[in-house]
Amino acid sequence: MGRIITKFRIRVAMPDETAMICANGITSFGVRMSGKYEIRFATSAPLEKTLAVMLQVADQGALAGLAEADPQGVSARAAEISGFKAKPMGTLELIAPGGSAADRLLLLGLGKPEALTAHDWLRAGGAAAAQFKSSSNVVVFLDAPGLEVSARQAADFALGMMLRGYTFDAYKTKKKDDEEKLPKKVAVTIVTESHAEAAKMLDDANAVAGGVLLARDLVNLPPNVLGPVEFADKARQLEDLGVEVEILTEKDMSKLKMNAILGVAQGSARPPRIAVMQWKGGKAKDAPIAFVGKGVVFDSGGISIKPGAGMEEMKGDMGGAAAVAGLMHALAARKAKVNAVGIIGLVENMPDGNAQRPGDIVTSMSGQTIEIINTDAEGRLVLADALWYCNDRFKPRFMINLATLTGAILVALGNQHAGLFSNDDELAARLSAAGEATGEKLWRMPLGKEYDKMIDSKFADMKNSAGRHAGAITAAQFLKRYVGDTPWAHLDVAGTAMNSPSSEISQSWASGYGVRLLDRLVRDHYET
């Protein structure tokens, strides 16, 4: 056995020790995972009673770890008979292979090496983890002939495993037969020449995984469990990682004249909250970068009530706030060298006798007045006060807000891209590049005076809805009126944060979209 450089145990969602996956697989935060991974990097590993994962690139023929795991070459014949060509994320399983000490061999294809991206390494880790099944000991051979695997790629492979391992079934009282057979702990040894450097990067991978899984947890939790007050309490738990957290109550908001967000909240029996999270990892004199999230914990539409079919999915209307909380977790957990502010507006939009009405006019914190046309266009009201407060108090270098804001963006882009609106070309370009690198893709949408005119009101400074035409754009134009000259980007994640398509790294209804994207943006451009 080679020298083990590090041993890694997945830490999920919240920073306290009780958030470690417990013996029964449930954290104190309500997450159940399919297994507990203990990941380590090494130069070699014993293969008795293991699943051996062997990577292969297309057109090369040879497998990683062939001499160790398959000395008789039975995998070559199996690949020929089955037609396995090492296409991207393709797999072939061999049980009780002759001449091998391993119980199972898993061939994992990567496709052509020149086409591999950083996101593909995450996908490969997820594809491998999907085949662990009942194995409690796994050895992964990364260094396929034709590849020079970097430490970053090895760490990304491990991150992909962590993300694939997540599932949310804490409220199920019965398990399926195959779930009963899953091991409580899975020991994974990743064999690679880059083991020493890869081991140093595992803490960062763990931090990002924790942030993504936190965001998934928040979106997946039922609305009777996660209200504005409970969400704010979850944000406060980030203090254990060194994040400074303030919680603004409805009284604080009233003093600040945040009548836009208060108007949304007034139909609910649950009071609103704003969580202000500060990570001070940069130089004291450096202005912070800022992230603002829409946190409508449940959106009935208010008086302009939504159709009943599918309304249960509106528990995910706080996906933007979840991403901001997850990002702050990731930055703090990896000790990012940057000053960052995260602000999330937390409300519930409900209809009752005190609910906001179409035709009402409210005065936002900025002093601008808003005519309410549709109470289901509530997210922009929440963000209006949150963006103005953020800009006025912190004078950030830029602001990025995330929101499950419009169904219109889903019509335009589906669930493969989030909509990107920005008043700053450099910030937009950097976000787009981070999206391509992480697979959390963005598509830039237009802004313009012609669209801005569509939200002018006869009775107030603006109206909160201009109707169906260009709905995502006019919502962005509304937000733009609250950012001044500060570089700003609005990410409409209505199609990507919830009800997301299954992938190698996510089988969850909630994707955690935005955490990896924004962490990559910060890592590439804004750390000192």
Short mmCIF file of N, CA and C in Angstrom, two decimals, residues 190-333:
data_model
loop_
_atom_site.label_atom_id
_atom_site.label_comp_id
_atom_site.label_asym_id
_atom_site.label_seq_id
_atom_site.Cartn_x
_atom_site.Cartn_y
_atom_site.Cartn_z
N ILE A 190 -8.38 7.15 -3.91
CA ILE A 190 -8.13 7.61 -5.27
C ILE A 190 -6.63 7.52 -5.54
N VAL A 191 -6.27 6.68 -6.48
CA VAL A 191 -4.86 6.43 -6.80
C VAL A 191 -4.46 7.30 -7.98
N THR A 192 -3.48 8.16 -7.76
CA THR A 192 -3.02 9.07 -8.81
C THR A 192 -1.63 9.60 -8.47
N GLU A 193 -0.87 9.92 -9.50
CA GLU A 193 0.47 10.49 -9.29
C GLU A 193 0.37 11.87 -8.66
N SER A 194 -0.72 12.54 -8.85
CA SER A 194 -0.88 13.89 -8.31
C SER A 194 -1.43 13.88 -6.89
N HIS A 195 -1.27 12.76 -6.20
CA HIS A 195 -1.93 12.56 -4.89
C HIS A 195 -1.58 13.63 -3.88
N ALA A 196 -0.32 14.06 -3.83
CA ALA A 196 0.10 14.99 -2.78
C ALA A 196 -0.61 16.34 -2.94
N GLU A 197 -0.58 16.90 -4.14
CA GLU A 197 -1.22 18.19 -4.38
C GLU A 197 -2.75 18.07 -4.32
N ALA A 198 -3.27 16.96 -4.82
CA ALA A 198 -4.72 16.77 -4.78
C ALA A 198 -5.23 16.76 -3.34
N ALA A 199 -4.46 16.15 -2.46
CA ALA A 199 -4.86 16.08 -1.06
C ALA A 199 -4.98 17.47 -0.45
N LYS A 200 -4.12 18.39 -0.88
CA LYS A 200 -4.17 19.75 -0.36
C LYS A 200 -5.42 20.49 -0.81
N MET A 201 -5.99 20.05 -1.90
CA MET A 201 -7.17 20.73 -2.46
C MET A 201 -8.49 20.17 -1.94
N LEU A 202 -8.41 19.11 -1.15
CA LEU A 202 -9.64 18.48 -0.69
C LEU A 202 -10.46 19.37 0.25
N ASP A 203 -9.78 20.16 1.04
CA ASP A 203 -10.52 21.05 1.94
C ASP A 203 -11.37 22.03 1.15
N ASP A 204 -10.81 22.54 0.05
CA ASP A 204 -11.58 23.45 -0.80
C ASP A 204 -12.77 22.72 -1.42
N ALA A 205 -12.53 21.50 -1.89
CA ALA A 205 -13.62 20.72 -2.48
C ALA A 205 -14.72 20.46 -1.46
N ASN A 206 -14.31 20.17 -0.24
CA ASN A 206 -15.27 19.94 0.84
C ASN A 206 -16.08 21.20 1.13
N ALA A 207 -15.41 22.36 1.10
CA ALA A 207 -16.10 23.62 1.37
C ALA A 207 -17.16 23.89 0.31
N VAL A 208 -16.81 23.68 -0.94
CA VAL A 208 -17.76 23.92 -2.02
C VAL A 208 -18.90 22.91 -1.95
N ALA A 209 -18.57 21.65 -1.70
CA ALA A 209 -19.62 20.64 -1.58
C ALA A 209 -20.59 21.00 -0.45
N GLY A 210 -20.06 21.45 0.67
CA GLY A 210 -20.91 21.84 1.78
C GLY A 210 -21.85 22.96 1.41
N GLY A 211 -21.34 23.93 0.64
CA GLY A 211 -22.18 25.04 0.20
C GLY A 211 -23.28 24.61 -0.74
N VAL A 212 -22.95 23.74 -1.69
CA VAL A 212 -23.95 23.26 -2.64
C VAL A 212 -25.02 22.45 -1.92
N LEU A 213 -24.60 21.58 -1.02
CA LEU A 213 -25.57 20.73 -0.33
C LEU A 213 -26.43 21.53 0.64
N LEU A 214 -25.86 22.58 1.22
CA LEU A 214 -26.67 23.48 2.05
C LEU A 214 -27.77 24.12 1.20
N ALA A 215 -27.40 24.60 0.03
CA ALA A 215 -28.40 25.22 -0.85
C ALA A 215 -29.47 24.21 -1.25
N ARG A 216 -29.06 22.99 -1.56
CA ARG A 216 -30.05 21.96 -1.90
C ARG A 216 -30.99 21.68 -0.73
N ASP A 217 -30.41 21.55 0.45
CA ASP A 217 -31.23 21.31 1.65
C ASP A 217 -32.31 22.36 1.80
N LEU A 218 -31.90 23.63 1.71
CA LEU A 218 -32.84 24.72 1.95
C LEU A 218 -33.99 24.71 0.95
N VAL A 219 -33.67 24.45 -0.30
CA VAL A 219 -34.71 24.43 -1.33
C VAL A 219 -35.61 23.20 -1.18
N ASN A 220 -35.04 22.08 -0.78
CA ASN A 220 -35.82 20.85 -0.66
C ASN A 220 -36.72 20.81 0.57
N LEU A 221 -36.36 21.53 1.62
CA LEU A 221 -37.14 21.47 2.86
C LEU A 221 -38.58 21.93 2.63
N PRO A 222 -39.54 21.31 3.29
CA PRO A 222 -40.95 21.70 3.11
C PRO A 222 -41.21 23.06 3.73
N PRO A 223 -42.19 23.79 3.18
CA PRO A 223 -42.42 25.16 3.65
C PRO A 223 -42.96 25.26 5.07
N ASN A 224 -43.57 24.19 5.58
CA ASN A 224 -44.01 24.25 6.98
C ASN A 224 -42.84 24.13 7.94
N VAL A 225 -41.70 23.65 7.45
CA VAL A 225 -40.49 23.54 8.27
C VAL A 225 -39.61 24.78 8.12
N LEU A 226 -39.52 25.30 6.91
CA LEU A 226 -38.61 26.41 6.64
C LEU A 226 -39.41 27.67 6.30
N GLY A 227 -39.66 28.48 7.32
CA GLY A 227 -40.25 29.79 7.13
C GLY A 227 -39.16 30.86 7.17
N PRO A 228 -39.52 32.14 7.08
CA PRO A 228 -38.50 33.19 7.12
C PRO A 228 -37.66 33.17 8.40
N VAL A 229 -38.29 32.95 9.53
CA VAL A 229 -37.55 32.95 10.79
C VAL A 229 -36.59 31.76 10.85
N GLU A 230 -37.07 30.59 10.41
CA GLU A 230 -36.23 29.39 10.44
C GLU A 230 -35.06 29.52 9.45
N PHE A 231 -35.32 30.11 8.30
CA PHE A 231 -34.25 30.32 7.32
C PHE A 231 -33.19 31.25 7.92
N ALA A 232 -33.64 32.31 8.56
CA ALA A 232 -32.70 33.23 9.19
C ALA A 232 -31.86 32.53 10.25
N ASP A 233 -32.48 31.61 10.99
CA ASP A 233 -31.74 30.84 12.00
C ASP A 233 -30.66 29.98 11.34
N LYS A 234 -30.97 29.40 10.17
CA LYS A 234 -29.97 28.61 9.45
C LYS A 234 -28.81 29.49 9.01
N ALA A 235 -29.12 30.70 8.56
CA ALA A 235 -28.06 31.63 8.17
C ALA A 235 -27.17 31.97 9.35
N ARG A 236 -27.78 32.12 10.52
CA ARG A 236 -26.99 32.47 11.70
C ARG A 236 -26.00 31.37 12.07
N GLN A 237 -26.31 30.14 11.73
CA GLN A 237 -25.39 29.04 12.04
C GLN A 237 -24.06 29.17 11.31
N LEU A 238 -24.01 30.00 10.27
CA LEU A 238 -22.75 30.22 9.57
C LEU A 238 -21.74 30.97 10.43
N GLU A 239 -22.19 31.51 11.55
CA GLU A 239 -21.25 32.14 12.49
C GLU A 239 -20.20 31.15 12.95
N ASP A 240 -20.53 29.86 12.97
CA ASP A 240 -19.55 28.84 13.39
C ASP A 240 -18.37 28.77 12.44
N LEU A 241 -18.54 29.27 11.22
CA LEU A 241 -17.44 29.30 10.25
C LEU A 241 -16.73 30.64 10.22
N GLY A 242 -17.16 31.56 11.05
CA GLY A 242 -16.53 32.88 11.09
C GLY A 242 -17.27 33.95 10.33
N VAL A 243 -18.47 33.64 9.84
CA VAL A 243 -19.28 34.63 9.15
C VAL A 243 -19.99 35.51 10.19
N GLU A 244 -19.95 36.81 9.99
CA GLU A 244 -20.70 37.72 10.85
C GLU A 244 -22.13 37.82 10.32
N VAL A 245 -23.11 37.57 11.18
CA VAL A 245 -24.50 37.50 10.74
C VAL A 245 -25.36 38.45 11.58
N GLU A 246 -26.13 39.28 10.88
CA GLU A 246 -27.14 40.13 11.52
C GLU A 246 -28.51 39.72 10.95
N ILE A 247 -29.50 39.75 11.79
CA ILE A 247 -30.86 39.46 11.34
C ILE A 247 -31.72 40.70 11.56
N LEU A 248 -32.28 41.24 10.49
CA LEU A 248 -33.19 42.37 10.58
C LEU A 248 -34.62 41.86 10.72
N THR A 249 -35.34 42.35 11.72
CA THR A 249 -36.73 41.97 11.94
C THR A 249 -37.64 42.95 11.20
N GLU A 250 -38.95 42.70 11.28
CA GLU A 250 -39.90 43.59 10.63
C GLU A 250 -39.84 45.00 11.24
N LYS A 251 -39.50 45.10 12.53
CA LYS A 251 -39.36 46.41 13.15
C LYS A 251 -38.17 47.16 12.56
N ASP A 252 -37.08 46.44 12.37
CA ASP A 252 -35.90 47.06 11.75
C ASP A 252 -36.23 47.53 10.33
N MET A 253 -36.95 46.70 9.59
CA MET A 253 -37.31 47.04 8.21
C MET A 253 -38.23 48.25 8.18
N SER A 254 -39.12 48.31 9.14
CA SER A 254 -40.03 49.45 9.21
C SER A 254 -39.27 50.75 9.44
N LYS A 255 -38.28 50.71 10.33
CA LYS A 255 -37.46 51.90 10.59
C LYS A 255 -36.68 52.31 9.34
N LEU A 256 -36.27 51.33 8.55
CA LEU A 256 -35.52 51.60 7.32
C LEU A 256 -36.43 51.94 6.15
N LYS A 257 -37.74 51.93 6.39
CA LYS A 257 -38.75 52.24 5.38
C LYS A 257 -38.70 51.27 4.20
N MET A 258 -38.52 50.00 4.52
CA MET A 258 -38.49 48.94 3.50
C MET A 258 -39.92 48.47 3.22
N ASN A 259 -40.72 49.37 2.67
CA ASN A 259 -42.13 49.05 2.49
C ASN A 259 -42.40 48.10 1.33
N ALA A 260 -41.44 47.94 0.44
CA ALA A 260 -41.62 47.00 -0.67
C ALA A 260 -41.63 45.56 -0.16
N ILE A 261 -40.62 45.20 0.63
CA ILE A 261 -40.57 43.84 1.17
C ILE A 261 -41.66 43.64 2.23
N LEU A 262 -41.94 44.66 3.02
CA LEU A 262 -42.98 44.54 4.04
C LEU A 262 -44.36 44.35 3.40
N GLY A 263 -44.58 44.96 2.25
CA GLY A 263 -45.84 44.78 1.57
C GLY A 263 -46.08 43.34 1.14
N VAL A 264 -45.00 42.68 0.69
CA VAL A 264 -45.12 41.26 0.31
C VAL A 264 -45.47 40.43 1.53
N ALA A 265 -44.85 40.73 2.66
CA ALA A 265 -44.99 39.91 3.86
C ALA A 265 -46.31 40.09 4.58
N GLN A 266 -47.03 41.16 4.32
CA GLN A 266 -48.16 41.50 5.20
C GLN A 266 -49.33 40.54 5.10
N GLY A 267 -49.39 39.69 4.07
CA GLY A 267 -50.46 38.71 3.98
C GLY A 267 -50.18 37.42 4.69
N SER A 268 -48.99 37.28 5.27
CA SER A 268 -48.60 36.04 5.92
C SER A 268 -48.58 36.20 7.44
N ALA A 269 -48.94 35.14 8.15
CA ALA A 269 -48.83 35.14 9.61
C ALA A 269 -47.38 35.04 10.06
N ARG A 270 -46.49 34.70 9.14
CA ARG A 270 -45.07 34.53 9.48
C ARG A 270 -44.32 35.81 9.16
N PRO A 271 -43.61 36.37 10.12
CA PRO A 271 -42.96 37.67 9.91
C PRO A 271 -41.74 37.54 8.99
N PRO A 272 -41.41 38.62 8.27
CA PRO A 272 -40.25 38.59 7.37
C PRO A 272 -38.94 38.76 8.14
N ARG A 273 -37.87 38.41 7.47
CA ARG A 273 -36.53 38.62 8.00
C ARG A 273 -35.59 38.98 6.86
N ILE A 274 -34.55 39.71 7.19
CA ILE A 274 -33.42 39.91 6.26
C ILE A 274 -32.17 39.44 6.98
N ALA A 275 -31.44 38.53 6.37
CA ALA A 275 -30.17 38.06 6.94
C ALA A 275 -29.03 38.75 6.22
N VAL A 276 -28.15 39.37 6.99
CA VAL A 276 -26.97 40.05 6.46
C VAL A 276 -25.75 39.27 6.91
N MET A 277 -25.05 38.69 5.96
CA MET A 277 -23.90 37.83 6.25
C MET A 277 -22.62 38.47 5.71
N GLN A 278 -21.61 38.60 6.57
CA GLN A 278 -20.34 39.19 6.13
C GLN A 278 -19.20 38.22 6.37
N TRP A 279 -18.43 37.97 5.30
CA TRP A 279 -17.18 37.20 5.42
C TRP A 279 -16.04 38.17 5.15
N LYS A 280 -15.19 38.34 6.15
CA LYS A 280 -14.10 39.31 6.05
C LYS A 280 -12.77 38.56 5.94
N GLY A 281 -12.52 38.06 4.73
CA GLY A 281 -11.28 37.31 4.49
C GLY A 281 -10.24 38.10 3.73
N GLY A 282 -10.59 39.31 3.31
CA GLY A 282 -9.65 40.15 2.57
C GLY A 282 -9.02 41.20 3.45
N LYS A 283 -8.44 42.19 2.80
CA LYS A 283 -7.83 43.29 3.54
C LYS A 283 -8.93 44.22 4.07
N ALA A 284 -8.68 44.78 5.24
CA ALA A 284 -9.69 45.59 5.90
C ALA A 284 -10.14 46.76 5.04
N LYS A 285 -9.23 47.33 4.25
CA LYS A 285 -9.56 48.50 3.45
C LYS A 285 -10.30 48.17 2.16
N ASP A 286 -10.35 46.90 1.80
CA ASP A 286 -10.96 46.51 0.53
C ASP A 286 -12.49 46.55 0.60
N ALA A 287 -13.11 47.17 -0.39
CA ALA A 287 -14.57 47.16 -0.47
C ALA A 287 -15.03 45.73 -0.73
N PRO A 288 -16.17 45.35 -0.20
CA PRO A 288 -16.64 43.97 -0.38
C PRO A 288 -17.27 43.77 -1.75
N ILE A 289 -17.39 42.51 -2.10
CA ILE A 289 -18.26 42.11 -3.20
C ILE A 289 -19.56 41.62 -2.58
N ALA A 290 -20.67 41.76 -3.29
CA ALA A 290 -21.96 41.53 -2.63
C ALA A 290 -22.85 40.62 -3.46
N PHE A 291 -23.61 39.78 -2.73
CA PHE A 291 -24.53 38.82 -3.34
C PHE A 291 -25.87 38.94 -2.60
N VAL A 292 -26.93 39.08 -3.37
CA VAL A 292 -28.25 39.32 -2.81
C VAL A 292 -29.19 38.25 -3.34
N GLY A 293 -29.99 37.66 -2.44
CA GLY A 293 -30.85 36.56 -2.85
C GLY A 293 -32.31 36.77 -2.50
N LYS A 294 -33.18 36.39 -3.43
CA LYS A 294 -34.62 36.38 -3.17
C LYS A 294 -34.98 35.15 -2.36
N GLY A 295 -35.62 35.35 -1.21
CA GLY A 295 -35.95 34.25 -0.33
C GLY A 295 -37.43 34.17 -0.02
N VAL A 296 -38.26 33.98 -1.03
CA VAL A 296 -39.69 33.79 -0.79
C VAL A 296 -39.89 32.31 -0.45
N VAL A 297 -40.06 32.03 0.82
CA VAL A 297 -40.05 30.64 1.28
C VAL A 297 -41.26 29.85 0.78
N PHE A 298 -42.35 30.56 0.49
CA PHE A 298 -43.46 29.95 -0.23
C PHE A 298 -44.20 31.06 -0.94
N ASP A 299 -44.54 30.82 -2.20
CA ASP A 299 -45.19 31.84 -3.00
C ASP A 299 -46.53 31.34 -3.53
N SER A 300 -47.59 31.74 -2.87
CA SER A 300 -48.93 31.39 -3.33
C SER A 300 -49.39 32.30 -4.47
N GLY A 301 -48.65 33.38 -4.68
CA GLY A 301 -49.07 34.42 -5.62
C GLY A 301 -49.79 35.57 -4.93
N GLY A 302 -50.16 35.36 -3.66
CA GLY A 302 -50.90 36.40 -2.94
C GLY A 302 -52.31 36.51 -3.49
N ILE A 303 -52.85 37.72 -3.50
CA ILE A 303 -54.21 37.95 -4.02
C ILE A 303 -54.30 37.51 -5.49
N SER A 304 -53.23 37.73 -6.24
CA SER A 304 -53.16 37.25 -7.64
C SER A 304 -52.73 35.78 -7.60
N ILE A 305 -53.57 34.96 -7.01
CA ILE A 305 -53.16 33.61 -6.62
C ILE A 305 -52.82 32.74 -7.84
N LYS A 306 -51.85 31.90 -7.66
CA LYS A 306 -51.42 31.00 -8.71
C LYS A 306 -52.42 29.86 -8.90
N PRO A 307 -52.40 29.21 -10.06
CA PRO A 307 -53.19 27.98 -10.21
C PRO A 307 -52.75 26.92 -9.21
N GLY A 308 -53.68 26.08 -8.79
CA GLY A 308 -53.36 25.08 -7.78
C GLY A 308 -52.38 24.02 -8.27
N ALA A 309 -52.46 23.64 -9.54
CA ALA A 309 -51.60 22.58 -10.07
C ALA A 309 -50.14 23.03 -10.04
N GLY A 310 -49.32 22.28 -9.32
CA GLY A 310 -47.90 22.57 -9.25
C GLY A 310 -47.51 23.62 -8.22
N MET A 311 -48.50 24.14 -7.47
CA MET A 311 -48.15 25.20 -6.52
C MET A 311 -47.21 24.71 -5.43
N GLU A 312 -47.20 23.41 -5.16
CA GLU A 312 -46.31 22.88 -4.13
C GLU A 312 -44.84 23.17 -4.45
N GLU A 313 -44.53 23.35 -5.71
CA GLU A 313 -43.15 23.64 -6.09
C GLU A 313 -42.71 25.03 -5.67
N MET A 314 -43.65 25.86 -5.29
CA MET A 314 -43.30 27.23 -4.88
C MET A 314 -42.60 27.29 -3.53
N LYS A 315 -42.39 26.14 -2.91
CA LYS A 315 -41.49 26.10 -1.74
C LYS A 315 -40.06 26.42 -2.18
N GLY A 316 -39.78 26.25 -3.46
CA GLY A 316 -38.43 26.50 -3.97
C GLY A 316 -38.20 27.92 -4.45
N ASP A 317 -39.15 28.83 -4.15
CA ASP A 317 -39.02 30.20 -4.64
C ASP A 317 -37.99 30.99 -3.84
N MET A 318 -37.25 30.30 -3.00
CA MET A 318 -36.16 30.94 -2.27
C MET A 318 -34.81 30.37 -2.76
N GLY A 319 -34.79 29.84 -3.99
CA GLY A 319 -33.55 29.26 -4.52
C GLY A 319 -32.41 30.25 -4.62
N GLY A 320 -32.72 31.52 -4.89
CA GLY A 320 -31.67 32.53 -4.94
C GLY A 320 -31.04 32.76 -3.58
N ALA A 321 -31.88 32.88 -2.54
CA ALA A 321 -31.36 33.05 -1.18
C ALA A 321 -30.58 31.82 -0.73
N ALA A 322 -31.05 30.64 -1.12
CA ALA A 322 -30.34 29.41 -0.77
C ALA A 322 -28.94 29.41 -1.37
N ALA A 323 -28.83 29.86 -2.62
CA ALA A 323 -27.53 29.90 -3.28
C ALA A 323 -26.58 30.89 -2.59
N VAL A 324 -27.12 32.03 -2.16
CA VAL A 324 -26.28 33.01 -1.47
C VAL A 324 -25.79 32.44 -0.14
N ALA A 325 -26.68 31.78 0.60
CA ALA A 325 -26.26 31.15 1.86
C ALA A 325 -25.21 30.08 1.60
N GLY A 326 -25.42 29.27 0.57
CA GLY A 326 -24.45 28.24 0.23
C GLY A 326 -23.11 28.82 -0.18
N LEU A 327 -23.14 29.91 -0.93
CA LEU A 327 -21.89 30.57 -1.33
C LEU A 327 -21.14 31.10 -0.12
N MET A 328 -21.84 31.74 0.80
CA MET A 328 -21.16 32.25 2.00
C MET A 328 -20.55 31.11 2.81
N HIS A 329 -21.24 29.96 2.86
CA HIS A 329 -20.66 28.79 3.50
C HIS A 329 -19.37 28.40 2.81
N ALA A 330 -19.39 28.31 1.47
CA ALA A 330 -18.22 27.87 0.73
C ALA A 330 -17.05 28.83 0.92
N LEU A 331 -17.29 30.13 0.83
CA LEU A 331 -16.22 31.11 0.98
C LEU A 331 -15.61 31.05 2.37
N ALA A 332 -16.46 30.96 3.38
CA ALA A 332 -15.94 30.92 4.75
C ALA A 332 -15.24 29.61 5.05
N ALA A 333 -15.80 28.50 4.58
CA ALA A 333 -15.21 27.19 4.88
C ALA A 333 -13.85 27.01 4.23
#
